[in-house]
Amino acid sequence: MKATTQPPLELVYHNLLWHLMLLNGKKTAPLAFEKAKKDFLYELQTINLKSVSLFFNWALASKNVEIAKENKTTAEKLFSIGKKRYDIIAIERNDLLNLELDVYNAKTNLTQNLQTLQKTKAALKLFLRDQLPENAVPELPELISNLHIDINKALDLAYKNNPDILNLKIRKLTALRDLDKAVKENRFDLSLTASYGLNQQANTFVDAYGRFLDQQIVAIQLSVPVLDWGERKGNIKTAKMNKEVVDIELQQNEDTYKQDVTLNVLDFNLQNELVLGALRTSEIAKESYSLTEKRFLSGNVDFLNLTSSRKAWQIANENYIQALQSYWNLYYKVQQLTLYNFIKKTPLVQDFKSILED
């Protein structure tokens, strides 16, 4: 007896789900590999952010030492002038004592700033693995005055390049795969087996191989639960609910991420004006202090005004360096979120082939 049969619809459905899972696996595997590469580039930007922080700590400490040295020199000069003016009764004893006290304060301040400079330089040197020369002097980076980052472009680049976004895509595909798997595993099981063979016995070669006896076996096995108390339907419903929960969670994460990109880009675009304002304030404070010092020497301004003017100059310098630090921090943060170099207008790349070979 010869028999032919067509595969039942349920078997076709099972095969379809299985191929869907394989297809999802083929989708997630390249995304996972791409995410690994993006993770590497992302961590490089984390190193850049750390470098910016350490460098500007060193630069600020170096600038404070520079100002402290000027303050010490000025305080000693004013004290020397004050003693001469006191001898001719041009200033009061209290003013002379304040000038002498200012000398000691200036020396103490210089010592403290030198200690801070040593610590910040040592931290940077350790980070650079002793590749910072002993006589190195920080040079503040300039602004990229014409650099303006478009928010929509940044969002598009982040959605395309950022590993966190790629992870969201993988989770979405995984949730779909899990749902398909739950549907497959909770439907009735149908298996179809078939075998075909030939059999014959005889005393002669011709008789043994001349007229075969066909031996065909077809076996169909059907497994259907008689009563499962709704367990299968419940499992599928649970899988669907889990997928909906994942979809909601991923949407919230995606919205939060978009907000993070948007806020960092907005802050960066505004920081340019803040740096320019801080720079101008520093220039004005320095000029104001120079004029106040001259007026003090001529006797037109008292010691308190001189001290106040010098303090304002020092604060203005610190504010400028901190504003510049924020500018570059924000730039590298946006570069990290988008994995795109907005200065060179090129995506961040890495020779992963050579890394894997090593």
XYZ file of C-alpha atoms in Angstrom:
358
model
C 0.000 0.000 0.000
C 1.295 3.443 -0.929
C 0.050 6.484 0.965
C 0.480 10.236 0.492
C -0.609 12.971 2.861
C -0.555 16.788 3.160
C 0.808 18.444 6.326
C -2.020 19.546 8.626
C -2.685 23.260 9.180
C -1.552 23.128 12.809
C 1.824 21.724 11.776
C 2.197 24.501 9.221
C 1.312 27.022 11.919
C 3.956 25.590 14.257
C 6.574 25.779 11.526
C 5.611 29.360 10.799
C 6.075 30.345 14.445
C 9.381 28.534 14.557
C 10.647 30.423 11.525
C 9.448 33.647 13.078
C 11.556 32.925 16.131
C 14.536 32.131 13.953
C 13.935 35.344 12.056
C 13.798 37.268 15.317
C 17.042 35.608 16.353
C 18.596 36.727 13.095
C 17.354 40.225 13.822
C 18.571 40.414 17.415
C 21.997 38.897 16.791
C 23.202 41.679 14.433
C 21.648 44.280 16.738
C 23.401 42.734 19.730
C 26.742 42.817 17.909
C 26.090 46.391 16.804
C 25.195 47.297 20.384
C 28.493 45.831 21.615
C 30.386 48.075 19.194
C 28.345 51.095 20.198
C 28.941 50.268 23.862
C 32.673 50.424 23.190
C 32.390 53.854 21.551
C 30.069 55.003 24.343
C 32.626 54.079 26.999
C 35.314 55.980 25.093
C 33.176 59.088 25.493
C 32.913 58.353 29.209
C 36.706 58.484 29.262
C 36.581 61.806 27.407
C 34.202 63.217 30.015
C 36.516 62.061 32.791
C 39.446 63.659 30.975
C 37.596 66.968 30.690
C 36.825 66.954 34.410
C 40.405 66.168 35.443
C 41.902 68.651 32.987
C 39.748 71.568 34.078
C 40.345 70.779 37.757
C 44.037 71.047 36.969
C 43.538 74.205 34.880
C 41.475 75.890 37.585
C 44.024 75.000 40.258
C 46.816 76.298 38.033
C 44.958 79.581 37.432
C 44.311 79.974 41.160
C 48.013 79.511 41.846
C 48.792 82.152 39.240
C 46.367 84.579 40.864
C 47.622 83.689 44.361
C 51.189 84.494 43.309
C 50.063 87.848 41.940
C 48.123 88.496 45.138
C 51.183 87.709 47.261
C 53.409 89.965 45.177
C 50.847 92.775 45.268
C 50.241 92.374 49.004
C 53.966 92.573 49.753
C 54.324 95.639 47.537
C 51.347 97.383 49.141
C 52.584 96.575 52.621
C 55.990 98.050 51.785
C 54.324 101.210 50.450
C 51.988 101.273 53.450
C 54.866 101.298 55.908
C 56.379 104.332 54.177
C 53.039 106.099 54.153
C 52.500 105.229 57.797
C 55.865 106.750 58.674
C 54.703 110.059 57.242
C 51.329 109.611 58.923
C 49.525 109.257 55.593
C 47.546 106.194 56.711
C 46.223 104.916 60.012
C 47.778 102.147 62.078
C 44.731 99.965 61.406
C 45.286 100.218 57.629
C 48.926 99.194 58.056
C 47.926 96.164 60.125
C 45.383 95.164 57.477
C 48.084 95.371 54.805
C 50.414 93.200 56.880
C 47.601 90.712 57.547
C 46.911 90.598 53.839
C 50.507 89.514 53.226
C 50.139 86.537 55.556
C 46.750 85.631 54.088
C 48.219 85.812 50.593
C 51.071 83.463 51.580
C 48.651 81.006 53.181
C 46.365 81.137 50.164
C 49.283 80.482 47.822
C 50.364 77.439 49.839
C 46.836 76.014 49.824
C 46.478 76.540 46.085
C 49.857 74.922 45.447
C 48.687 71.852 47.376
C 45.469 71.717 45.334
C 47.491 72.064 42.135
C 49.731 69.155 43.107
C 46.721 66.949 43.860
C 44.863 67.765 40.638
C 48.010 67.310 38.556
C 48.743 63.983 40.242
C 45.184 62.796 39.548
C 45.475 63.742 35.877
C 48.921 62.173 35.627
C 47.617 58.936 37.127
C 44.694 58.953 34.695
C 47.125 59.461 31.787
C 49.430 56.751 33.168
C 52.379 59.057 33.819
C 52.266 60.573 30.341
C 51.979 64.141 31.642
C 55.351 65.997 31.648
C 56.424 67.541 34.931
C 56.732 71.026 33.435
C 53.397 70.846 31.578
C 51.184 73.921 31.777
C 47.436 73.742 31.038
C 46.234 75.678 28.021
C 42.524 76.370 28.058
C 40.687 75.174 24.922
C 38.846 77.720 22.852
C 35.158 77.871 22.126
C 33.781 76.625 18.819
C 31.813 79.828 18.460
C 29.968 78.822 15.286
C 28.979 75.384 16.580
C 25.238 74.995 16.996
C 23.712 71.522 17.360
C 20.321 70.897 15.793
C 18.030 69.083 18.245
C 16.227 67.020 15.612
C 19.508 65.878 14.098
C 20.810 64.933 17.529
C 17.667 62.915 18.257
C 17.917 61.093 14.921
C 21.572 60.282 15.515
C 20.880 59.105 19.061
C 18.067 56.822 17.873
C 20.361 55.415 15.210
C 23.643 55.100 17.098
C 23.167 55.012 20.848
C 23.534 51.568 22.489
C 20.692 52.276 24.906
C 18.324 52.803 21.972
C 19.628 49.627 20.322
C 18.961 47.800 23.559
C 15.354 49.032 23.458
C 15.002 47.621 19.938
C 16.410 44.271 21.048
C 14.000 44.130 23.973
C 11.092 44.818 21.666
C 12.092 41.954 19.366
C 12.681 39.686 22.354
C 9.223 40.452 23.734
C 7.670 39.542 20.378
C 9.693 36.328 20.264
C 8.584 35.362 23.765
C 4.956 35.909 22.817
C 5.322 33.747 19.722
C 7.008 31.081 21.818
C 4.189 31.137 24.373
C 1.579 30.760 21.627
C 3.510 27.843 20.106
C 4.047 25.985 23.351
C 0.446 26.336 24.495
C -1.330 24.985 21.424
C -2.172 21.259 21.001
C 0.712 19.077 19.850
C 0.416 17.208 16.589
C 3.181 14.973 15.260
C 3.248 13.011 12.021
C 5.680 10.163 11.400
C 6.050 7.954 8.337
C 8.376 5.141 7.296
C 8.862 3.168 4.123
C 10.706 -0.107 3.598
C 11.087 -3.095 1.284
C 11.140 -6.738 2.456
C 11.602 -10.078 0.665
C 13.118 -13.493 1.341
C 14.075 -16.202 -1.185
C 16.617 -18.970 -1.782
C 17.932 -17.512 -5.036
C 19.349 -14.109 -5.860
C 16.806 -13.443 -8.576
C 13.873 -14.333 -6.359
C 15.239 -12.282 -3.437
C 15.689 -9.108 -5.463
C 13.094 -9.549 -8.125
C 9.750 -8.986 -6.520
C 9.985 -6.821 -3.423
C 7.227 -6.679 -0.884
C 6.444 -3.053 -0.099
C 6.338 -2.270 3.593
C 4.982 1.188 4.295
C 4.034 2.499 7.678
C 2.327 5.801 8.401
C 1.797 6.794 12.011
C -0.059 9.862 13.206
C 0.183 10.953 16.792
C -2.186 13.589 18.163
C -1.855 14.924 21.686
C -4.726 17.075 22.916
C -5.386 17.807 26.600
C -8.866 16.752 27.572
C -9.074 19.281 30.377
C -6.411 21.846 31.341
C -8.643 24.208 33.375
C -7.839 27.100 31.014
C -4.096 26.897 31.702
C -3.051 27.157 28.077
C -5.293 30.114 27.352
C -4.074 31.750 30.559
C -0.419 31.286 29.565
C -1.006 32.980 26.218
C -2.926 35.794 27.872
C -0.120 36.268 30.406
C 2.461 36.423 27.615
C 0.415 39.065 25.818
C 0.080 41.102 28.998
C 3.824 40.832 29.627
C 4.507 42.097 26.111
C 2.166 45.053 26.677
C 3.954 45.872 29.937
C 7.317 45.720 28.161
C 6.008 47.953 25.371
C 4.853 50.552 27.911
C 8.134 50.382 29.818
C 10.178 50.737 26.643
C 8.092 53.680 25.477
C 8.661 55.440 28.791
C 12.392 54.752 28.627
C 12.525 56.031 25.078
C 10.690 59.236 26.033
C 13.055 59.776 28.965
C 16.043 59.267 26.714
C 14.746 61.737 24.133
C 14.247 64.277 26.908
C 17.827 63.727 28.084
C 19.202 64.339 24.595
C 17.032 67.418 24.091
C 17.982 69.033 27.408
C 21.714 68.442 26.901
C 21.604 69.937 23.407
C 19.646 72.964 24.627
C 22.101 73.505 27.487
C 25.064 73.229 25.145
C 23.683 75.733 22.662
C 23.073 78.220 25.493
C 26.416 77.581 27.202
C 28.289 79.378 24.445
C 26.752 82.703 25.485
C 27.422 81.952 29.150
C 31.110 81.343 28.461
C 31.439 84.545 26.464
C 29.701 86.456 29.252
C 31.973 84.918 31.892
C 35.042 85.773 29.828
C 33.971 89.395 29.462
C 33.189 89.587 33.187
C 36.688 88.300 33.954
C 38.252 90.927 31.700
C 36.222 93.688 33.290
C 37.047 92.487 36.816
C 40.765 92.437 36.037
C 40.695 95.959 34.590
C 38.636 97.177 37.534
C 41.134 95.736 39.993
C 44.054 97.409 38.185
C 42.294 100.790 38.382
C 41.377 100.264 42.039
C 44.979 99.388 42.878
C 46.196 102.608 41.261
C 43.610 104.624 43.153
C 44.627 102.935 46.386
C 48.260 103.865 45.794
C 47.212 107.458 45.197
C 45.179 107.441 48.399
C 41.744 107.756 46.781
C 40.475 104.286 47.750
C 40.665 102.488 51.088
C 41.972 98.998 51.736
C 38.535 97.350 51.899
C 37.677 98.490 48.379
C 40.992 97.138 47.131
C 40.424 93.760 48.777
C 36.889 93.564 47.459
C 38.006 94.365 43.916
C 40.720 91.737 43.999
C 38.283 89.120 45.313
C 35.841 89.940 42.518
C 38.603 89.432 39.961
C 39.484 86.023 41.398
C 35.852 84.875 41.451
C 35.354 86.065 37.863
C 38.351 83.989 36.751
C 37.001 80.892 38.486
C 33.556 81.419 36.962
C 35.044 81.676 33.483
C 37.012 78.434 33.804
C 33.982 76.629 35.264
C 31.749 77.930 32.450
C 34.277 76.701 29.894
C 34.394 73.339 31.650
C 30.594 73.068 31.484
C 30.728 73.893 27.778
C 33.057 70.997 26.982
C 31.312 68.660 29.396
C 28.035 69.283 27.597
C 29.658 68.849 24.203
C 31.140 65.467 25.049
C 27.901 64.400 26.720
C 25.969 65.123 23.520
C 28.711 63.377 21.536
C 28.316 60.378 23.836
C 24.536 60.285 23.452
C 24.742 60.513 19.663
C 28.141 58.926 18.954
C 28.706 61.730 16.466
C 31.511 64.294 16.185
C 29.688 67.582 15.591
C 32.946 69.515 15.181
C 34.207 67.363 12.306
C 30.647 66.458 11.274
C 31.449 62.756 11.109
C 30.204 59.698 13.043
C 32.521 58.187 15.620
C 34.293 55.143 14.232
C 36.687 52.510 15.531
C 38.741 49.810 13.820
C 37.048 46.861 15.523
C 38.694 44.360 13.167
C 42.159 45.128 14.519
C 40.832 45.058 18.090
C 39.288 41.606 17.590
C 42.485 40.334 15.961
C 44.534 41.513 18.932
